[in-house]
């Protein structure tokens, strides 16, 4: 029983890390696009 619970927690943590990673990527991507737009204008 404990290993199964531990696995579930690990899976959940990985999902949270992946979400945060996606948020960071999206944020950086939007910043880069803003910089490109400023450079073009």
mmCIF file with all atom_site columns, N, CA and C in Angstrom:
data_model
loop_
_atom_site.group_PDB
_atom_site.id
_atom_site.type_symbol
_atom_site.label_atom_id
_atom_site.label_alt_id
_atom_site.label_comp_id
_atom_site.label_asym_id
_atom_site.label_entity_id
_atom_site.label_seq_id
_atom_site.pdbx_PDB_ins_code
_atom_site.Cartn_x
_atom_site.Cartn_y
_atom_site.Cartn_z
_atom_site.occupancy
_atom_site.B_iso_or_equiv
_atom_site.pdbx_formal_charge
_atom_site.auth_seq_id
_atom_site.auth_comp_id
_atom_site.auth_asym_id
_atom_site.auth_atom_id
_atom_site.pdbx_PDB_model_num
ATOM 1   N N  . UNK A 1 1  ? 0.828  -1.219 0.000   1.00 0.00 ? 1  UNK A N  1
ATOM 2   C CA . UNK A 1 1  ? 0.000  0.000  0.000   1.00 0.00 ? 1  UNK A CA 1
ATOM 3   C C  . UNK A 1 1  ? 0.868  1.278  0.000   1.00 0.00 ? 1  UNK A C  1
ATOM 4   N N  . UNK A 1 2  ? 1.850  1.409  0.909   1.00 0.00 ? 2  UNK A N  1
ATOM 5   C CA . UNK A 1 2  ? 2.673  2.634  0.905   1.00 0.00 ? 2  UNK A CA 1
ATOM 6   C C  . UNK A 1 2  ? 3.367  2.908  -0.438  1.00 0.00 ? 2  UNK A C  1
ATOM 7   N N  . UNK A 1 3  ? 3.968  1.885  -1.090  1.00 0.00 ? 3  UNK A N  1
ATOM 8   C CA . UNK A 1 3  ? 4.632  2.157  -2.369  1.00 0.00 ? 3  UNK A CA 1
ATOM 9   C C  . UNK A 1 3  ? 3.686  2.753  -3.406  1.00 0.00 ? 3  UNK A C  1
ATOM 10  N N  . UNK A 1 4  ? 2.450  2.225  -3.425  1.00 0.00 ? 4  UNK A N  1
ATOM 11  C CA . UNK A 1 4  ? 1.465  2.715  -4.386  1.00 0.00 ? 4  UNK A CA 1
ATOM 12  C C  . UNK A 1 4  ? 1.175  4.195  -4.128  1.00 0.00 ? 4  UNK A C  1
ATOM 13  N N  . UNK A 1 5  ? 0.987  4.549  -2.849  1.00 0.00 ? 5  UNK A N  1
ATOM 14  C CA . UNK A 1 5  ? 0.731  5.935  -2.476  1.00 0.00 ? 5  UNK A CA 1
ATOM 15  C C  . UNK A 1 5  ? 1.912  6.824  -2.831  1.00 0.00 ? 5  UNK A C  1
ATOM 16  N N  . UNK A 1 6  ? 3.112  6.314  -2.566  1.00 0.00 ? 6  UNK A N  1
ATOM 17  C CA . UNK A 1 6  ? 4.336  7.055  -2.860  1.00 0.00 ? 6  UNK A CA 1
ATOM 18  C C  . UNK A 1 6  ? 4.435  7.310  -4.360  1.00 0.00 ? 6  UNK A C  1
ATOM 19  N N  . UNK A 1 7  ? 4.094  6.285  -5.143  1.00 0.00 ? 7  UNK A N  1
ATOM 20  C CA . UNK A 1 7  ? 4.142  6.417  -6.600  1.00 0.00 ? 7  UNK A CA 1
ATOM 21  C C  . UNK A 1 7  ? 3.178  7.489  -7.080  1.00 0.00 ? 7  UNK A C  1
ATOM 22  N N  . UNK A 1 8  ? 1.981  7.497  -6.481  1.00 0.00 ? 8  UNK A N  1
ATOM 23  C CA . UNK A 1 8  ? 0.963  8.489  -6.849  1.00 0.00 ? 8  UNK A CA 1
ATOM 24  C C  . UNK A 1 8  ? 1.472  9.905  -6.553  1.00 0.00 ? 8  UNK A C  1
ATOM 25  N N  . UNK A 1 9  ? 2.107  10.078 -5.385  1.00 0.00 ? 9  UNK A N  1
ATOM 26  C CA . UNK A 1 9  ? 2.644  11.386 -4.996  1.00 0.00 ? 9  UNK A CA 1
ATOM 27  C C  . UNK A 1 9  ? 3.741  11.811 -5.971  1.00 0.00 ? 9  UNK A C  1
ATOM 28  N N  . UNK A 1 10 ? 4.629  10.874 -6.316  1.00 0.00 ? 10 UNK A N  1
ATOM 29  C CA . UNK A 1 10 ? 5.715  11.172 -7.247  1.00 0.00 ? 10 UNK A CA 1
ATOM 30  C C  . UNK A 1 10 ? 5.165  11.583 -8.611  1.00 0.00 ? 10 UNK A C  1
ATOM 31  N N  . UNK A 1 11 ? 4.142  10.872 -9.053  1.00 0.00 ? 11 UNK A N  1
ATOM 32  C CA . UNK A 1 11 ? 3.519  11.166 -10.339 1.00 0.00 ? 11 UNK A CA 1
ATOM 33  C C  . UNK A 1 11 ? 2.931  12.571 -10.319 1.00 0.00 ? 11 UNK A C  1
ATOM 34  N N  . UNK A 1 12 ? 2.249  12.904 -9.220  1.00 0.00 ? 12 UNK A N  1
ATOM 35  C CA . UNK A 1 12 ? 1.628  14.213 -9.069  1.00 0.00 ? 12 UNK A CA 1
ATOM 36  C C  . UNK A 1 12 ? 2.687  15.313 -9.077  1.00 0.00 ? 12 UNK A C  1
ATOM 37  N N  . UNK A 1 13 ? 3.789  15.095 -8.360  1.00 0.00 ? 13 UNK A N  1
ATOM 38  C CA . UNK A 1 13 ? 4.876  16.075 -8.293  1.00 0.00 ? 13 UNK A CA 1
ATOM 39  C C  . UNK A 1 13 ? 5.460  16.309 -9.683  1.00 0.00 ? 13 UNK A C  1
ATOM 40  N N  . UNK A 1 14 ? 5.644  15.225 -10.434 1.00 0.00 ? 14 UNK A N  1
ATOM 41  C CA . UNK A 1 14 ? 6.183  15.329 -11.789 1.00 0.00 ? 14 UNK A CA 1
ATOM 42  C C  . UNK A 1 14 ? 5.256  16.162 -12.655 1.00 0.00 ? 14 UNK A C  1
ATOM 43  N N  . UNK A 1 15 ? 3.957  15.953 -12.506 1.00 0.00 ? 15 UNK A N  1
ATOM 44  C CA . UNK A 1 15 ? 2.965  16.697 -13.274 1.00 0.00 ? 15 UNK A CA 1
ATOM 45  C C  . UNK A 1 15 ? 3.039  18.185 -12.943 1.00 0.00 ? 15 UNK A C  1
ATOM 46  N N  . UNK A 1 16 ? 3.174  18.494 -11.650 1.00 0.00 ? 16 UNK A N  1
ATOM 47  C CA . UNK A 1 16 ? 3.284  19.894 -11.223 1.00 0.00 ? 16 UNK A CA 1
ATOM 48  C C  . UNK A 1 16 ? 4.541  20.540 -11.787 1.00 0.00 ? 16 UNK A C  1
ATOM 49  N N  . UNK A 1 17 ? 5.654  19.807 -11.739 1.00 0.00 ? 17 UNK A N  1
ATOM 50  C CA . UNK A 1 17 ? 6.917  20.328 -12.278 1.00 0.00 ? 17 UNK A CA 1
ATOM 51  C C  . UNK A 1 17 ? 6.776  20.584 -13.771 1.00 0.00 ? 17 UNK A C  1
ATOM 52  N N  . UNK A 1 18 ? 6.106  19.671 -14.470 1.00 0.00 ? 18 UNK A N  1
ATOM 53  C CA . UNK A 1 18 ? 5.909  19.808 -15.913 1.00 0.00 ? 18 UNK A CA 1
ATOM 54  C C  . UNK A 1 18 ? 5.068  21.046 -16.211 1.00 0.00 ? 18 UNK A C  1
ATOM 55  N N  . UNK A 1 19 ? 4.026  21.267 -15.402 1.00 0.00 ? 19 UNK A N  1
ATOM 56  C CA . UNK A 1 19 ? 3.164  22.448 -15.577 1.00 0.00 ? 19 UNK A CA 1
ATOM 57  C C  . UNK A 1 19 ? 3.960  23.728 -15.379 1.00 0.00 ? 19 UNK A C  1
ATOM 58  N N  . UNK A 1 20 ? 4.757  23.766 -14.309 1.00 0.00 ? 20 UNK A N  1
ATOM 59  C CA . UNK A 1 20 ? 5.583  24.951 -14.038 1.00 0.00 ? 20 UNK A CA 1
ATOM 60  C C  . UNK A 1 20 ? 6.574  25.179 -15.171 1.00 0.00 ? 20 UNK A C  1
ATOM 61  N N  . UNK A 1 21 ? 7.134  24.084 -15.690 1.00 0.00 ? 21 UNK A N  1
ATOM 62  C CA . UNK A 1 21 ? 8.073  24.159 -16.804 1.00 0.00 ? 21 UNK A CA 1
ATOM 63  C C  . UNK A 1 21 ? 7.384  24.766 -18.027 1.00 0.00 ? 21 UNK A C  1
ATOM 64  N N  . UNK A 1 22 ? 6.163  24.306 -18.317 1.00 0.00 ? 22 UNK A N  1
ATOM 65  C CA . UNK A 1 22 ? 5.404  24.839 -19.449 1.00 0.00 ? 22 UNK A CA 1
ATOM 66  C C  . UNK A 1 22 ? 5.108  26.316 -19.268 1.00 0.00 ? 22 UNK A C  1
ATOM 67  N N  . UNK A 1 23 ? 4.738  26.694 -18.037 1.00 0.00 ? 23 UNK A N  1
ATOM 68  C CA . UNK A 1 23 ? 4.455  28.113 -17.742 1.00 0.00 ? 23 UNK A CA 1
ATOM 69  C C  . UNK A 1 23 ? 5.689  28.963 -17.999 1.00 0.00 ? 23 UNK A C  1
ATOM 70  N N  . UNK A 1 24 ? 6.845  28.485 -17.544 1.00 0.00 ? 24 UNK A N  1
ATOM 71  C CA . UNK A 1 24 ? 8.103  29.217 -17.724 1.00 0.00 ? 24 UNK A CA 1
ATOM 72  C C  . UNK A 1 24 ? 8.431  29.355 -19.210 1.00 0.00 ? 24 UNK A C  1
ATOM 73  N N  . UNK A 1 25 ? 8.268  28.272 -19.965 1.00 0.00 ? 25 UNK A N  1
ATOM 74  C CA . UNK A 1 25 ? 8.541  28.297 -21.404 1.00 0.00 ? 25 UNK A CA 1
ATOM 75  C C  . UNK A 1 25 ? 7.620  29.296 -22.100 1.00 0.00 ? 25 UNK A C  1
ATOM 76  N N  . UNK A 1 26 ? 6.328  29.244 -21.765 1.00 0.00 ? 26 UNK A N  1
ATOM 77  C CA . UNK A 1 26 ? 5.356  30.154 -22.368 1.00 0.00 ? 26 UNK A CA 1
ATOM 78  C C  . UNK A 1 26 ? 5.705  31.604 -22.065 1.00 0.00 ? 26 UNK A C  1
ATOM 79  N N  . UNK A 1 27 ? 6.100  31.863 -20.825 1.00 0.00 ? 27 UNK A N  1
ATOM 80  C CA . UNK A 1 27 ? 6.470  33.216 -20.399 1.00 0.00 ? 27 UNK A CA 1
ATOM 81  C C  . UNK A 1 27 ? 7.687  33.710 -21.184 1.00 0.00 ? 27 UNK A C  1
ATOM 82  N N  . UNK A 1 28 ? 8.720  32.861 -21.265 1.00 0.00 ? 28 UNK A N  1
ATOM 83  C CA . UNK A 1 28 ? 9.936  33.234 -22.003 1.00 0.00 ? 28 UNK A CA 1
ATOM 84  C C  . UNK A 1 28 ? 9.613  33.470 -23.481 1.00 0.00 ? 28 UNK A C  1
ATOM 85  N N  . UNK A 1 29 ? 8.779  32.606 -24.039 1.00 0.00 ? 29 UNK A N  1
ATOM 86  C CA . UNK A 1 29 ? 8.406  32.705 -25.446 1.00 0.00 ? 29 UNK A CA 1
ATOM 87  C C  . UNK A 1 29 ? 7.701  34.031 -25.723 1.00 0.00 ? 29 UNK A C  1
ATOM 88  N N  . UNK A 1 30 ? 6.780  34.415 -24.838 1.00 0.00 ? 30 UNK A N  1
ATOM 89  C CA . UNK A 1 30 ? 6.059  35.677 -25.023 1.00 0.00 ? 30 UNK A CA 1
ATOM 90  C C  . UNK A 1 30 ? 7.014  36.865 -24.908 1.00 0.00 ? 30 UNK A C  1
ATOM 91  N N  . UNK A 1 31 ? 7.992  36.776 -23.998 1.00 0.00 ? 31 UNK A N  1
ATOM 92  C CA . UNK A 1 31 ? 8.988  37.847 -23.855 1.00 0.00 ? 31 UNK A CA 1
ATOM 93  C C  . UNK A 1 31 ? 9.808  37.985 -25.130 1.00 0.00 ? 31 UNK A C  1
ATOM 94  N N  . UNK A 1 32 ? 10.219 36.856 -25.695 1.00 0.00 ? 32 UNK A N  1
ATOM 95  C CA . UNK A 1 32 ? 11.015 36.870 -26.928 1.00 0.00 ? 32 UNK A CA 1
ATOM 96  C C  . UNK A 1 32 ? 10.211 37.492 -28.064 1.00 0.00 ? 32 UNK A C  1
ATOM 97  N N  . UNK A 1 33 ? 8.934  37.118 -28.178 1.00 0.00 ? 33 UNK A N  1
ATOM 98  C CA . UNK A 1 33 ? 8.074  37.674 -29.230 1.00 0.00 ? 33 UNK A CA 1
ATOM 99  C C  . UNK A 1 33 ? 7.936  39.184 -29.051 1.00 0.00 ? 33 UNK A C  1
ATOM 100 N N  . UNK A 1 34 ? 7.781  39.632 -27.817 1.00 0.00 ? 34 UNK A N  1
ATOM 101 C CA . UNK A 1 34 ? 7.680  41.075 -27.547 1.00 0.00 ? 34 UNK A CA 1
ATOM 102 C C  . UNK A 1 34 ? 8.955  41.784 -27.986 1.00 0.00 ? 34 UNK A C  1
ATOM 103 N N  . UNK A 1 35 ? 10.101 41.200 -27.695 1.00 0.00 ? 35 UNK A N  1
ATOM 104 C CA . UNK A 1 35 ? 11.387 41.792 -28.092 1.00 0.00 ? 35 UNK A CA 1
ATOM 105 C C  . UNK A 1 35 ? 11.504 41.871 -29.604 1.00 0.00 ? 35 UNK A C  1
ATOM 106 N N  . UNK A 1 36 ? 11.081 40.822 -30.300 1.00 0.00 ? 36 UNK A N  1
ATOM 107 C CA . UNK A 1 36 ? 11.134 40.798 -31.767 1.00 0.00 ? 36 UNK A CA 1
ATOM 108 C C  . UNK A 1 36 ? 10.223 41.881 -32.344 1.00 0.00 ? 36 UNK A C  1
ATOM 109 N N  . UNK A 1 37 ? 9.029  42.003 -31.776 1.00 0.00 ? 37 UNK A N  1
ATOM 110 C CA . UNK A 1 37 ? 8.086  43.029 -32.249 1.00 0.00 ? 37 UNK A CA 1
ATOM 111 C C  . UNK A 1 37 ? 8.667  44.433 -32.049 1.00 0.00 ? 37 UNK A C  1
ATOM 112 N N  . UNK A 1 38 ? 9.280  44.670 -30.901 1.00 0.00 ? 38 UNK A N  1
ATOM 113 C CA . UNK A 1 38 ? 9.894  45.976 -30.620 1.00 0.00 ? 38 UNK A CA 1
ATOM 114 C C  . UNK A 1 38 ? 11.016 46.250 -31.614 1.00 0.00 ? 38 UNK A C  1
ATOM 115 N N  . UNK A 1 39 ? 11.807 45.216 -31.905 1.00 0.00 ? 39 UNK A N  1
ATOM 116 C CA . UNK A 1 39 ? 12.928 45.361 -32.835 1.00 0.00 ? 39 UNK A CA 1
ATOM 117 C C  . UNK A 1 39 ? 12.418 45.692 -34.240 1.00 0.00 ? 39 UNK A C  1
ATOM 118 N N  . UNK A 1 40 ? 11.301 45.077 -34.631 1.00 0.00 ? 40 UNK A N  1
ATOM 119 C CA . UNK A 1 40 ? 10.743 45.319 -35.972 1.00 0.00 ? 40 UNK A CA 1
ATOM 120 C C  . UNK A 1 40 ? 10.104 46.701 -36.062 1.00 0.00 ? 40 UNK A C  1
ATOM 121 N N  . UNK A 1 41 ? 9.527  47.164 -34.963 1.00 0.00 ? 41 UNK A N  1
ATOM 122 C CA . UNK A 1 41 ? 8.918  48.492 -34.950 1.00 0.00 ? 41 UNK A CA 1
ATOM 123 C C  . UNK A 1 41 ? 9.981  49.508 -34.613 1.00 0.00 ? 41 UNK A C  1
#
